[in-house]
Amino acid sequence: MKKIIGTLVLVLHAVLIFAQSTKAPAYPLITHDPYFSIWSTTDDLAASPTKHWTGTDHSLVGMIKVDGAIYRFLGNASKIYKTIVPAGDDLNYAANYTETDPGEGWMNAGFDDKHWKKGIGPFGDNKSISKTMWLSKDIWVRREINITQSGFHKLFLKLQHDDDVEVYLNGQQLYKTKGFTGKFIYLPISDEIKNNLKKGKSLLAIHVTNNVGGAWLDAGIVEEPKETKSANIQTAIQNKLELTATQTTYDFTCSKVDLALTFTSPLLINELDVLARPVSYISAKVKSNDGASHDVQLYLGASTDIATNTPSQEVKANQYAANGLSILKAGTTAQPVLQKKGDDLRIDWGHMYVAVPTGSAVQQAISSVDQQADAFAAQTKKSATGKRLLLNTTIKMGEVGSASKEQLFLIGYDDLYSIQYFGTNLKPWWKLGGSTIEQQLSLAHKEYATIIRKCKAIDKMIYSDALKAGGEKYAKLCELAYRQSISAHKLVKSPQGEILFLSKENYSNGSINTVDITYPSAPLYLAYNPELLKGMMNGIYYYSESGKWPKPFPAHDLGTYPLANGQTYGEDMPVEECGNMVILTAAIVKAEGNPSYAKKHWKTLNTWAGFLSREGFDPANQLCTDDFAGHLARNANLSLKAIVALGGYTRIAEQLGARDTAEKYNQLTKDMVTRWMQMADDGDHYALTFDKKGTWSQKYNLVWDKVLGMNYFPQEVFDKEIKYYLTKQNQFGLPLDSRATYTKSDWVLWTSAMASNQQDFHALVDPMFKYATETSSNVPISDWHQTTTGKMVGFQARSVVGGYYIKVLEQKFKK
């Protein structure tokens, strides 16, 4: 009978989860900027550890104690490995190495390496973190290791390499692959090799080939101990999950008590001071579900990994009180402020904070992460230094009846300095008036009720605007995109006093303020706050107008996040970035109803328009924003970007009273439209390039002719393309072009907005909703996926999903 009841409970649980009102690839919990970003990657909040968008565990754990019984509702245990052979992040180790081919048998214990050089690991070409510099093509490393135990449970090779690698343990191959990793990976060691590993000396031998770019080698061996589950911790039953623009809400049953858990990141797009405040709310509301009163306690644990790039970094944590709040604080002991740049990185400077209102029912303490099972036990440690610590907060809610009781947790981060901008370290926006993080936490607490009302107003506005523009599925896509897009930026002010809203090109190459990331992201900000779009463009204008970037077209980027000291991307995108900046400036002019922003940059716009008039119509072989697809000459869609940009420039000139310029470029644009229609024509559609018939592509750049109300292209162009696209769709949407089956969801949404009727619009949008709700790629939604399988190809957590709002923007511009 017990087995049957257990089965029924599991079935009921599955049905309840299946019936959730919101489905997403991943769920935003704490979302502020590219570093302070925590997500749940499973539908059931308690099924997995919470993660940073890069996939690294940034663990939050929540439990409730009801009449002595404990239920976990938030997060799950992260894997904790025991070091057997340290890698360089744990300990600098000695090894012999050579950069010339040593010949056969180099990986065996008896090989003579006495003439090899001696070095300290890790090895690489980055002088700031490499202990031994390696600048050649190949390196062979032999490392004598000492095994002090036997009877291992599960062993893993801990490895980070750039590029191709082969690894041997006592002459037996552990691993061989081509490519590189941006962080440590954990590779299982076979039972055969594990069982042959004896106490005493062993040999770890590794060969790495650096094909291009960076060079790196670091390795160790770790054990995954046997899992010790606490028999007295049950999993709460999740009944409901709901996602809005600013909130993610869960409902749970915990025996005879119901729990409503709400994560709110108050990214108020129309209030910059609140949007920039680095504090999120976790609200827990409890009430009895059987009419009786029950003794209830709540627990929230936050891993100090949230304040590290890697778990091996030492942290210092302490507990204190300020402004009526009981506060836990943690950060690395090293505090390497703005010393790292790149994509797959997490912040390791500044401090994380967990705060609750002070009171006798509050207990806060610090422990090691492996003491989580004792969450509700009395803890007294108020300060600690070590690795992988846990910040523990326990609240005694007392007797809980049918009237709901709420407990508020505040989660914050003070990054001290956020961005380096042409050599100047910039503080976050919220510090401009001299505010401290304690003041920000206090303000967030005092304004809680007001902020929640404003968040709900934003949620209502976002949903209703999108529903009116494109229906329910479209509205849900827009809700999903809101926090992801905004939190992929950092808000600061330049030394010149201008707003900077700088994107990180997440899970791509880590560039900062990439122009062809700003371009697809823009619709959200044009629709609701053009000041933020200016913040995405001001740095690029400054780069050109200061003389630091002397070319007659905009830069691709301002550097590699968080260092905005000048372009680091290896190749220019002349027509792409020129067209992007001109189109978006024209869009700001339309959104604001005046040309003041364009007037400020008129000289630069003249230069860029001149370049487009010469080079834009029939583009030479070059990259565009879809650089993953490779170089392309005579790109018809890129030509459209130039044409539409010149049309936008014409409109700006008209509003500025530059009559001669307006007349000249108006005629030039019209002539280009006529020529484009002839040269790109391929019967029932328009080709990918001017010289390759029998091809096709999404002409998403054309949407701006419609959105800006310029009407240079006749309706027949839009209709012919849309009709053709509808014959090319796969299960998960319209491919980007005829070269491959993958697509970009932001571009598909732009293409859908070109449709002249709702039926065709929905035909293009609905597969994007299907992808968003059915993909097996459980990451903050990827904008690059396969239309045949619904799986991501690359990219995740990027700001470009702000482009989903193109239909909303079109409707707003019509008013």
CSV table of N, CA and C in Angstrom, one decimal, residues 220-268:
chain,number,residue,atom,x,y,z
A,220,GLY,N,44.3,18.1,-12.9
A,220,GLY,CA,44.4,17.4,-11.6
A,220,GLY,C,43.5,16.2,-11.6
A,221,ILE,N,43.4,15.5,-10.5
A,221,ILE,CA,42.5,14.4,-10.4
A,221,ILE,C,41.7,14.6,-9.1
A,222,VAL,N,40.4,14.4,-9.2
A,222,VAL,CA,39.5,14.6,-8.0
A,222,VAL,C,38.6,13.4,-7.9
A,223,GLU,N,38.1,13.2,-6.7
A,223,GLU,CA,37.1,12.1,-6.3
A,223,GLU,C,35.8,12.7,-6.0
A,224,GLU,N,34.7,12.0,-6.5
A,224,GLU,CA,33.4,12.4,-6.1
A,224,GLU,C,33.0,11.4,-5.0
A,225,PRO,N,33.0,11.9,-3.8
A,225,PRO,CA,32.7,11.0,-2.6
A,225,PRO,C,31.3,10.4,-2.8
A,226,LYS,N,31.0,9.3,-2.1
A,226,LYS,CA,29.7,8.7,-2.0
A,226,LYS,C,28.7,9.7,-1.5
A,227,GLU,N,27.5,9.8,-2.2
A,227,GLU,CA,26.5,10.7,-1.8
A,227,GLU,C,25.9,10.3,-0.4
A,228,THR,N,25.8,11.2,0.5
A,228,THR,CA,25.2,10.9,1.8
A,228,THR,C,23.9,11.8,1.9
A,229,LYS,N,22.8,11.2,1.5
A,229,LYS,CA,21.5,11.9,1.6
A,229,LYS,C,21.0,11.9,3.0
A,230,SER,N,20.4,13.0,3.3
A,230,SER,CA,19.8,13.1,4.7
A,230,SER,C,18.4,12.6,4.6
A,231,ALA,N,18.2,11.5,5.4
A,231,ALA,CA,16.9,10.8,5.4
A,231,ALA,C,15.8,11.7,5.8
A,232,ASN,N,16.0,12.8,6.6
A,232,ASN,CA,14.9,13.5,7.1
A,232,ASN,C,14.6,14.8,6.3
A,233,ILE,N,15.2,14.9,5.1
A,233,ILE,CA,14.9,16.1,4.2
A,233,ILE,C,14.1,15.5,3.0
A,234,GLN,N,12.8,16.0,3.0
A,234,GLN,CA,11.9,15.6,1.8
A,234,GLN,C,11.9,16.8,0.8
A,235,THR,N,11.4,16.5,-0.3
A,235,THR,CA,11.2,17.5,-1.4
A,235,THR,C,9.8,18.0,-1.4
A,236,ALA,N,9.7,19.3,-1.3
A,236,ALA,CA,8.4,19.9,-1.4
A,236,ALA,C,7.7,19.7,-2.7
A,237,ILE,N,6.4,19.6,-2.7
A,237,ILE,CA,5.6,19.3,-4.0
A,237,ILE,C,5.4,20.7,-4.7
A,238,GLN,N,5.9,20.8,-5.9
A,238,GLN,CA,5.7,22.1,-6.6
A,238,GLN,C,4.4,22.0,-7.4
A,239,ASN,N,3.5,22.9,-7.2
A,239,ASN,CA,2.2,22.9,-7.8
A,239,ASN,C,2.1,23.8,-9.0
A,240,LYS,N,2.8,24.9,-9.0
A,240,LYS,CA,2.6,25.9,-10.0
A,240,LYS,C,3.9,26.7,-10.2
A,241,LEU,N,4.1,27.2,-11.4
A,241,LEU,CA,5.2,28.0,-11.7
A,241,LEU,C,4.7,29.1,-12.7
A,242,GLU,N,5.0,30.3,-12.4
A,242,GLU,CA,4.5,31.4,-13.2
A,242,GLU,C,5.7,32.4,-13.5
A,243,LEU,N,5.8,32.9,-14.7
A,243,LEU,CA,6.9,33.8,-15.0
A,243,LEU,C,6.3,35.0,-15.7
A,244,THR,N,6.6,36.2,-15.2
A,244,THR,CA,6.2,37.5,-15.8
A,244,THR,C,7.5,38.2,-16.1
A,245,ALA,N,7.3,39.5,-16.6
A,245,ALA,CA,8.5,40.2,-17.0
A,245,ALA,C,9.5,40.4,-15.9
A,246,THR,N,9.1,40.7,-14.6
A,246,THR,CA,10.0,40.9,-13.5
A,246,THR,C,10.0,39.9,-12.4
A,247,GLN,N,9.1,38.9,-12.5
A,247,GLN,CA,9.0,38.0,-11.4
A,247,GLN,C,8.9,36.5,-11.8
A,248,THR,N,9.4,35.6,-11.0
A,248,THR,CA,9.2,34.2,-11.2
A,248,THR,C,8.6,33.7,-9.9
A,249,THR,N,7.5,33.0,-9.9
A,249,THR,CA,6.7,32.7,-8.7
A,249,THR,C,6.4,31.2,-8.7
A,250,TYR,N,6.6,30.5,-7.6
A,250,TYR,CA,6.4,29.1,-7.4
A,250,TYR,C,5.4,28.9,-6.3
A,251,ASP,N,4.5,27.9,-6.4
A,251,ASP,CA,3.6,27.5,-5.3
A,251,ASP,C,4.0,26.1,-4.9
A,252,PHE,N,4.1,25.8,-3.6
A,252,PHE,CA,4.5,24.5,-3.1
A,252,PHE,C,3.5,24.0,-2.0
A,253,THR,N,3.4,22.7,-1.9
A,253,THR,CA,2.8,22.1,-0.7
A,253,THR,C,3.8,21.4,0.1
A,254,CYS,N,3.9,21.8,1.3
A,254,CYS,CA,4.9,21.2,2.3
A,254,CYS,C,4.1,20.6,3.4
A,255,SER,N,3.6,19.4,3.2
A,255,SER,CA,2.7,18.8,4.1
A,255,SER,C,1.5,19.6,4.4
A,256,LYS,N,1.3,20.1,5.6
A,256,LYS,CA,0.1,20.8,5.9
A,256,LYS,C,0.2,22.4,5.8
A,257,VAL,N,1.3,22.8,5.2
A,257,VAL,CA,1.6,24.2,4.9
A,257,VAL,C,1.8,24.5,3.5
A,258,ASP,N,1.2,25.5,2.9
A,258,ASP,CA,1.5,25.9,1.6
A,258,ASP,C,2.5,27.1,1.6
A,259,LEU,N,3.4,27.1,0.6
A,259,LEU,CA,4.4,28.1,0.4
A,259,LEU,C,4.3,28.7,-0.9
A,260,ALA,N,4.3,30.0,-1.0
A,260,ALA,CA,4.4,30.8,-2.2
A,260,ALA,C,5.7,31.5,-2.2
A,261,LEU,N,6.5,31.2,-3.2
A,261,LEU,CA,7.9,31.7,-3.3
A,261,LEU,C,8.0,32.6,-4.5
A,262,THR,N,8.4,33.9,-4.4
A,262,THR,CA,8.5,34.8,-5.5
A,262,THR,C,9.9,35.4,-5.5
A,263,PHE,N,10.5,35.3,-6.7
A,263,PHE,CA,11.8,36.0,-7.0
A,263,PHE,C,11.5,37.2,-7.8
A,264,THR,N,11.9,38.4,-7.3
A,264,THR,CA,11.7,39.6,-8.0
A,264,THR,C,13.0,40.3,-8.2
A,265,SER,N,13.4,40.5,-9.5
A,265,SER,CA,14.5,41.4,-9.8
A,265,SER,C,13.8,42.7,-10.4
A,266,PRO,N,13.8,43.8,-9.7
A,266,PRO,CA,13.0,44.9,-10.1
A,266,PRO,C,13.7,45.8,-11.2
A,267,LEU,N,13.7,45.2,-12.3
A,267,LEU,CA,14.3,45.9,-13.5
A,267,LEU,C,13.3,46.8,-14.1
A,268,LEU,N,13.1,47.9,-13.5
A,268,LEU,CA,12.1,48.9,-13.9
A,268,LEU,C,12.7,49.7,-15.1
